[in-house]
Amino acid sequence: MKVLVPVKRVIDYNVKARVKADQTGVDLANVKMSMNPFDEIAVEEAVRLKEGKEHHAAGTATEIVVVSVGVTQAQETLRTALAMGADRGVLIQSDADLEPLAVAKLLKAVVDEEKPDLVLMGKQSIDGDNNAVGQMLAALLDWPQATFAGKLVIGDGKATVKREVDGGLQTVAATLPAVVTVDLRLNTPRYASLPNIMKAKKKEIAVKAVADYGVDVADRLKVLKVTEPPKRSAGVKVADAAELVSKLKDAGVL
């Protein structure tokens, strides 16, 4: 079984994002970048499918292909995935920050080319928070989809996914090939070892252009303004419960 894992280069989750002075977007200058955490979980699960870790049978996945759409530096993100255990990578170079629909169209073209049995991807990226590419890709491919996977079991030609919903847990089965998006509870990604980091430098990364796939990636949306969240006002200390009640009444809470 071939598994395709899309990964995205985003601002590291430990870094506080800064808005540009003209409010046109987020400032990426001299900012630490890393793999989107949800995508990292997807890579880890794909590697476990290959290794037979946890509840997976060894060799469930025979090949793991990671793909990224982004700038040249996204090769570093792909190398991280290769060091974790992926077999080869594909970079579709684009200096523009493409919208979810454009990314989904490009991924569909890659799927048509690679013909994987499973697309395993993060439920969303932590920069745009769109939570849209997986669903759009499934629609374009006309494949079944299972989103927000907290547990994944592959067997009998199906992907069985346990997912969290408002009322508890829901288990769904999708016939392969399918698109599965993963949630935080699925696993804890490994740290790549130094020997694997060295091996990853020799693994293949095919670099392609958006134009190679002949898809329409024109923007459908326009960002009008990006602003930082409003700053929180300072707290107030009170001497006792009576003063607390008084302050709450003055604020109109009680």
mmCIF file of C-alpha atoms in Angstrom:
data_model
loop_
_atom_site.group_PDB
_atom_site.id
_atom_site.type_symbol
_atom_site.label_atom_id
_atom_site.label_comp_id
_atom_site.label_asym_id
_atom_site.label_seq_id
_atom_site.Cartn_x
_atom_site.Cartn_y
_atom_site.Cartn_z
ATOM 1 C CA MET A 1 0.000 0.000 0.000
ATOM 2 C CA LYS A 2 1.329 3.413 -0.988
ATOM 3 C CA VAL A 3 0.618 6.308 1.378
ATOM 4 C CA LEU A 4 0.779 9.951 0.294
ATOM 5 C CA VAL A 5 1.332 12.500 3.074
ATOM 6 C CA PRO A 6 1.031 16.236 2.291
ATOM 7 C CA VAL A 7 3.119 18.427 4.628
ATOM 8 C CA LYS A 8 3.305 22.198 5.020
ATOM 9 C CA ARG A 9 6.033 24.565 6.188
ATOM 10 C CA VAL A 10 4.576 26.938 8.798
ATOM 11 C CA ILE A 11 5.733 29.241 11.575
ATOM 12 C CA ASP A 12 6.960 27.094 14.462
ATOM 13 C CA TYR A 13 4.188 26.652 17.026
ATOM 14 C CA ASN A 14 6.446 28.021 19.783
ATOM 15 C CA VAL A 15 6.889 31.341 17.978
ATOM 16 C CA LYS A 16 4.506 34.264 18.505
ATOM 17 C CA ALA A 17 3.321 35.490 15.114
ATOM 18 C CA ARG A 18 3.793 39.183 14.289
ATOM 19 C CA VAL A 19 1.489 41.109 11.977
ATOM 20 C CA LYS A 20 3.069 43.259 9.261
ATOM 21 C CA ALA A 21 2.913 47.004 9.801
ATOM 22 C CA ASP A 22 0.617 47.441 6.772
ATOM 23 C CA GLN A 23 -1.704 44.667 8.072
ATOM 24 C CA THR A 24 -1.466 42.711 4.808
ATOM 25 C CA GLY A 25 -0.374 39.486 6.495
ATOM 26 C CA VAL A 26 1.947 37.829 8.985
ATOM 27 C CA ASP A 27 5.623 38.804 9.085
ATOM 28 C CA LEU A 28 7.779 35.782 8.163
ATOM 29 C CA ALA A 29 11.160 37.573 8.161
ATOM 30 C CA ASN A 30 13.733 35.882 10.407
ATOM 31 C CA VAL A 31 11.086 33.613 11.916
ATOM 32 C CA LYS A 32 11.718 29.963 12.792
ATOM 33 C CA MET A 33 9.751 27.662 10.493
ATOM 34 C CA SER A 34 8.904 23.989 10.952
ATOM 35 C CA MET A 35 6.528 21.265 9.811
ATOM 36 C CA ASN A 36 2.863 21.816 10.592
ATOM 37 C CA PRO A 37 2.254 19.778 13.800
ATOM 38 C CA PHE A 38 -0.814 17.987 12.408
ATOM 39 C CA ASP A 39 1.170 16.977 9.309
ATOM 40 C CA GLU A 40 3.946 15.681 11.556
ATOM 41 C CA ILE A 41 1.388 13.398 13.230
ATOM 42 C CA ALA A 42 0.292 12.168 9.789
ATOM 43 C CA VAL A 43 3.900 11.348 8.843
ATOM 44 C CA GLU A 44 4.386 9.478 12.118
ATOM 45 C CA GLU A 45 1.246 7.396 11.535
ATOM 46 C CA ALA A 46 2.340 6.553 7.993
ATOM 47 C CA VAL A 47 5.730 5.392 9.293
ATOM 48 C CA ARG A 48 3.995 3.276 11.941
ATOM 49 C CA LEU A 49 1.919 1.686 9.183
ATOM 50 C CA LYS A 50 5.181 0.707 7.506
ATOM 51 C CA GLU A 51 7.021 -0.424 10.622
ATOM 52 C CA GLY A 52 4.121 -2.233 12.269
ATOM 53 C CA LYS A 53 4.131 -0.091 15.419
ATOM 54 C CA GLU A 54 1.189 0.083 17.850
ATOM 55 C CA HIS A 55 -1.797 -1.854 16.453
ATOM 56 C CA HIS A 56 -0.632 -1.817 12.808
ATOM 57 C CA ALA A 57 0.646 -4.946 11.061
ATOM 58 C CA ALA A 58 4.205 -4.633 9.757
ATOM 59 C CA GLY A 59 4.318 -3.731 6.094
ATOM 60 C CA THR A 60 0.788 -2.312 5.976
ATOM 61 C CA ALA A 61 2.379 0.584 4.101
ATOM 62 C CA THR A 62 5.069 -0.301 1.582
ATOM 63 C CA GLU A 63 5.957 3.213 0.376
ATOM 64 C CA ILE A 64 5.504 6.663 1.908
ATOM 65 C CA VAL A 65 5.613 9.698 -0.371
ATOM 66 C CA VAL A 66 5.569 13.171 1.176
ATOM 67 C CA VAL A 67 4.540 16.198 -0.862
ATOM 68 C CA SER A 68 4.704 19.908 -0.106
ATOM 69 C CA VAL A 69 3.485 22.990 -1.932
ATOM 70 C CA GLY A 70 5.583 26.030 -1.099
ATOM 71 C CA VAL A 71 8.846 27.903 -1.353
ATOM 72 C CA THR A 72 12.247 26.348 -2.005
ATOM 73 C CA GLN A 73 12.957 26.183 1.747
ATOM 74 C CA ALA A 74 10.079 23.696 2.077
ATOM 75 C CA GLN A 75 12.667 21.083 1.086
ATOM 76 C CA GLU A 76 13.842 21.290 4.702
ATOM 77 C CA THR A 77 10.357 20.277 5.828
ATOM 78 C CA LEU A 78 10.398 17.362 3.395
ATOM 79 C CA ARG A 79 13.842 16.313 4.686
ATOM 80 C CA THR A 80 12.402 16.214 8.208
ATOM 81 C CA ALA A 81 9.654 13.874 7.006
ATOM 82 C CA LEU A 82 12.223 11.737 5.181
ATOM 83 C CA ALA A 83 14.310 11.551 8.355
ATOM 84 C CA MET A 84 11.243 10.344 10.243
ATOM 85 C CA GLY A 85 10.907 7.441 7.819
ATOM 86 C CA ALA A 86 9.254 8.572 4.576
ATOM 87 C CA ASP A 87 10.776 7.166 1.377
ATOM 88 C CA ARG A 88 10.792 10.096 -1.049
ATOM 89 C CA GLY A 89 9.472 13.595 -1.460
ATOM 90 C CA VAL A 90 7.861 15.891 -4.014
ATOM 91 C CA LEU A 91 8.094 19.691 -3.797
ATOM 92 C CA ILE A 92 5.762 21.800 -5.909
ATOM 93 C CA GLN A 93 7.477 25.166 -5.851
ATOM 94 C CA SER A 94 5.326 28.239 -5.352
ATOM 95 C CA ASP A 95 6.340 31.602 -3.929
ATOM 96 C CA ALA A 96 2.666 32.504 -3.502
ATOM 97 C CA ASP A 97 0.659 31.357 -0.496
ATOM 98 C CA LEU A 98 -1.950 29.345 -2.376
ATOM 99 C CA GLU A 99 -5.541 29.045 -1.238
ATOM 100 C CA PRO A 100 -6.911 25.673 -0.015
ATOM 101 C CA LEU A 101 -8.748 24.971 -3.285
ATOM 102 C CA ALA A 102 -5.573 25.534 -5.323
ATOM 103 C CA VAL A 103 -3.592 23.254 -2.999
ATOM 104 C CA ALA A 104 -6.312 20.594 -3.242
ATOM 105 C CA LYS A 105 -6.199 20.766 -7.050
ATOM 106 C CA LEU A 106 -2.419 20.329 -7.060
ATOM 107 C CA LEU A 107 -2.647 17.415 -4.618
ATOM 108 C CA LYS A 108 -5.262 15.784 -6.851
ATOM 109 C CA ALA A 109 -2.812 16.010 -9.744
ATOM 110 C CA VAL A 110 -0.132 14.392 -7.578
ATOM 111 C CA VAL A 111 -2.575 11.646 -6.539
ATOM 112 C CA ASP A 112 -3.425 10.998 -10.197
ATOM 113 C CA GLU A 113 0.303 10.666 -10.870
ATOM 114 C CA GLU A 114 1.348 8.640 -7.814
ATOM 115 C CA LYS A 115 -1.850 6.563 -7.423
ATOM 116 C CA PRO A 116 -1.636 6.066 -3.642
ATOM 117 C CA ASP A 117 -4.045 3.858 -1.716
ATOM 118 C CA LEU A 118 -4.314 6.331 1.157
ATOM 119 C CA VAL A 119 -3.854 10.084 1.565
ATOM 120 C CA LEU A 120 -2.992 10.778 5.200
ATOM 121 C CA MET A 121 -2.804 14.440 6.167
ATOM 122 C CA GLY A 122 -3.183 16.905 9.009
ATOM 123 C CA LYS A 123 -6.711 18.159 9.638
ATOM 124 C CA GLN A 124 -5.514 21.773 9.262
ATOM 125 C CA SER A 125 -2.441 23.965 9.211
ATOM 126 C CA ILE A 126 -1.781 26.162 12.229
ATOM 127 C CA ASP A 127 -1.181 29.276 10.114
ATOM 128 C CA GLY A 128 -4.354 29.527 8.032
ATOM 129 C CA ASP A 129 -6.540 27.265 10.238
ATOM 130 C CA ASN A 130 -8.757 26.651 7.211
ATOM 131 C CA ASN A 131 -9.406 22.926 7.785
ATOM 132 C CA ALA A 132 -10.430 22.642 4.136
ATOM 133 C CA VAL A 133 -7.799 20.970 1.940
ATOM 134 C CA GLY A 134 -8.521 17.377 3.009
ATOM 135 C CA GLN A 135 -12.251 17.701 2.411
ATOM 136 C CA MET A 136 -11.748 19.506 -0.910
ATOM 137 C CA LEU A 137 -9.253 16.883 -2.066
ATOM 138 C CA ALA A 138 -11.660 14.054 -1.260
ATOM 139 C CA ALA A 139 -14.407 15.839 -3.201
ATOM 140 C CA LEU A 140 -12.170 16.423 -6.236
ATOM 141 C CA LEU A 141 -11.056 12.771 -6.207
ATOM 142 C CA ASP A 142 -14.565 11.485 -5.436
ATOM 143 C CA TRP A 143 -12.982 9.390 -2.649
ATOM 144 C CA PRO A 144 -14.441 8.633 0.769
ATOM 145 C CA GLN A 145 -13.051 10.742 3.605
ATOM 146 C CA ALA A 146 -12.643 10.364 7.349
ATOM 147 C CA THR A 147 -11.676 13.508 9.241
ATOM 148 C CA PHE A 148 -10.211 14.255 12.692
ATOM 149 C CA ALA A 149 -8.822 10.732 13.151
ATOM 150 C CA GLY A 150 -7.939 9.869 16.761
ATOM 151 C CA LYS A 151 -7.277 6.213 15.881
ATOM 152 C CA LEU A 152 -6.668 4.578 12.509
ATOM 153 C CA VAL A 153 -6.893 0.884 11.638
ATOM 154 C CA ILE A 154 -6.210 -0.418 8.124
ATOM 155 C CA GLY A 155 -7.574 -3.811 7.119
ATOM 156 C CA ASP A 156 -9.855 -5.649 4.680
ATOM 157 C CA GLY A 157 -9.523 -2.853 2.143
ATOM 158 C CA LYS A 158 -10.864 -0.263 4.576
ATOM 159 C CA ALA A 159 -9.618 2.529 6.794
ATOM 160 C CA THR A 160 -11.478 2.422 10.107
ATOM 161 C CA VAL A 161 -11.268 5.725 11.938
ATOM 162 C CA LYS A 162 -12.292 6.606 15.475
ATOM 163 C CA ARG A 163 -12.950 10.330 15.744
ATOM 164 C CA GLU A 164 -14.009 12.732 18.454
ATOM 165 C CA VAL A 165 -17.382 14.438 18.056
ATOM 166 C CA ASP A 166 -19.330 16.704 20.406
ATOM 167 C CA GLY A 167 -21.301 13.791 21.849
ATOM 168 C CA GLY A 168 -18.351 11.431 22.377
ATOM 169 C CA LEU A 169 -16.571 9.124 19.930
ATOM 170 C CA GLN A 170 -17.655 8.129 16.439
ATOM 171 C CA THR A 171 -16.216 5.221 14.421
ATOM 172 C CA VAL A 172 -16.441 5.308 10.630
ATOM 173 C CA ALA A 173 -15.124 2.974 7.922
ATOM 174 C CA ALA A 174 -13.943 4.295 4.547
ATOM 175 C CA THR A 175 -13.243 2.010 1.602
ATOM 176 C CA LEU A 176 -9.732 2.492 0.205
ATOM 177 C CA PRO A 177 -8.528 4.525 -1.572
ATOM 178 C CA ALA A 178 -9.542 7.244 0.857
ATOM 179 C CA VAL A 179 -8.507 10.573 2.383
ATOM 180 C CA VAL A 180 -7.942 10.592 6.158
ATOM 181 C CA THR A 181 -7.174 13.759 8.131
ATOM 182 C CA VAL A 182 -5.600 13.351 11.560
ATOM 183 C CA ASP A 183 -6.120 14.980 14.945
ATOM 184 C CA LEU A 184 -3.728 15.570 17.845
ATOM 185 C CA ARG A 185 -4.686 12.451 19.818
ATOM 186 C CA LEU A 186 -3.649 9.999 17.083
ATOM 187 C CA ASN A 187 0.005 9.690 18.166
ATOM 188 C CA THR A 188 3.119 11.448 19.408
ATOM 189 C CA PRO A 189 5.622 12.071 16.579
ATOM 190 C CA ARG A 190 9.151 10.790 17.023
ATOM 191 C CA TYR A 191 12.345 12.803 16.989
ATOM 192 C CA ALA A 192 14.471 11.946 13.963
ATOM 193 C CA SER A 193 17.751 10.278 14.962
ATOM 194 C CA LEU A 194 21.077 11.590 13.645
ATOM 195 C CA PRO A 195 21.690 8.494 11.444
ATOM 196 C CA ASN A 196 18.228 8.915 9.893
ATOM 197 C CA ILE A 197 18.839 12.634 9.335
ATOM 198 C CA MET A 198 22.024 11.732 7.439
ATOM 199 C CA LYS A 199 20.190 9.066 5.402
ATOM 200 C CA ALA A 200 17.453 11.557 4.558
ATOM 201 C CA LYS A 201 19.993 13.747 2.744
ATOM 202 C CA LYS A 202 20.386 10.987 0.150
ATOM 203 C CA LYS A 203 16.680 10.369 -0.385
ATOM 204 C CA GLU A 204 15.029 11.711 -3.521
ATOM 205 C CA ILE A 205 13.091 14.969 -3.605
ATOM 206 C CA ALA A 206 11.545 15.737 -6.993
ATOM 207 C CA VAL A 207 11.198 19.504 -7.495
ATOM 208 C CA LYS A 208 8.378 20.590 -9.792
ATOM 209 C CA ALA A 209 6.576 23.792 -10.712
ATOM 210 C CA VAL A 210 2.900 24.608 -10.344
ATOM 211 C CA ALA A 211 2.733 25.003 -14.130
ATOM 212 C CA ASP A 212 3.787 21.354 -14.575
ATOM 213 C CA TYR A 213 0.366 20.215 -13.390
ATOM 214 C CA GLY A 214 -1.753 22.503 -15.566
ATOM 215 C CA VAL A 215 -4.296 23.400 -12.893
ATOM 216 C CA ASP A 216 -6.002 26.718 -12.181
ATOM 217 C CA VAL A 217 -4.564 28.132 -8.953
ATOM 218 C CA ALA A 218 -5.992 31.650 -9.282
ATOM 219 C CA ASP A 219 -7.057 33.273 -6.003
ATOM 220 C CA ARG A 220 -10.756 33.317 -5.194
ATOM 221 C CA LEU A 221 -10.384 35.201 -1.932
ATOM 222 C CA LYS A 222 -8.870 38.542 -0.938
ATOM 223 C CA VAL A 223 -7.446 39.235 2.506
ATOM 224 C CA LEU A 224 -8.671 42.667 3.476
ATOM 225 C CA LYS A 225 -6.789 43.083 6.743
ATOM 226 C CA VAL A 226 -4.851 41.066 9.330
ATOM 227 C CA THR A 227 -4.853 42.320 12.917
ATOM 228 C CA GLU A 228 -3.502 41.050 16.213
ATOM 229 C CA PRO A 229 -5.937 39.942 18.933
ATOM 230 C CA PRO A 230 -6.926 42.773 21.299
ATOM 231 C CA LYS A 231 -4.672 43.062 24.305
ATOM 232 C CA ARG A 232 -6.146 41.843 27.573
ATOM 233 C CA SER A 233 -6.724 44.430 30.276
ATOM 234 C CA ALA A 234 -4.862 44.080 33.544
ATOM 235 C CA GLY A 235 -6.481 42.175 36.401
ATOM 236 C CA VAL A 236 -7.575 43.659 39.724
ATOM 237 C CA LYS A 237 -6.789 42.265 43.185
ATOM 238 C CA VAL A 238 -9.557 42.253 45.781
ATOM 239 C CA ALA A 239 -9.256 41.925 49.565
ATOM 240 C CA ASP A 240 -12.251 39.672 50.163
ATOM 241 C CA ALA A 241 -15.393 38.125 48.688
ATOM 242 C CA ALA A 242 -17.511 41.170 49.449
ATOM 243 C CA GLU A 243 -15.242 43.412 47.407
ATOM 244 C CA LEU A 244 -15.240 40.846 44.586
ATOM 245 C CA VAL A 245 -19.045 40.893 44.469
ATOM 246 C CA SER A 246 -18.998 44.686 44.501
ATOM 247 C CA LYS A 247 -16.540 44.838 41.606
ATOM 248 C CA LEU A 248 -18.606 42.331 39.588
ATOM 249 C CA LYS A 249 -21.763 44.414 40.193
ATOM 250 C CA ASP A 250 -19.967 47.563 39.082
ATOM 251 C CA ALA A 251 -18.889 45.765 35.920
ATOM 252 C CA GLY A 252 -22.457 44.706 35.231
ATOM 253 C CA VAL A 253 -21.651 41.005 35.483
ATOM 254 C CA LEU A 254 -23.974 40.433 38.447
#
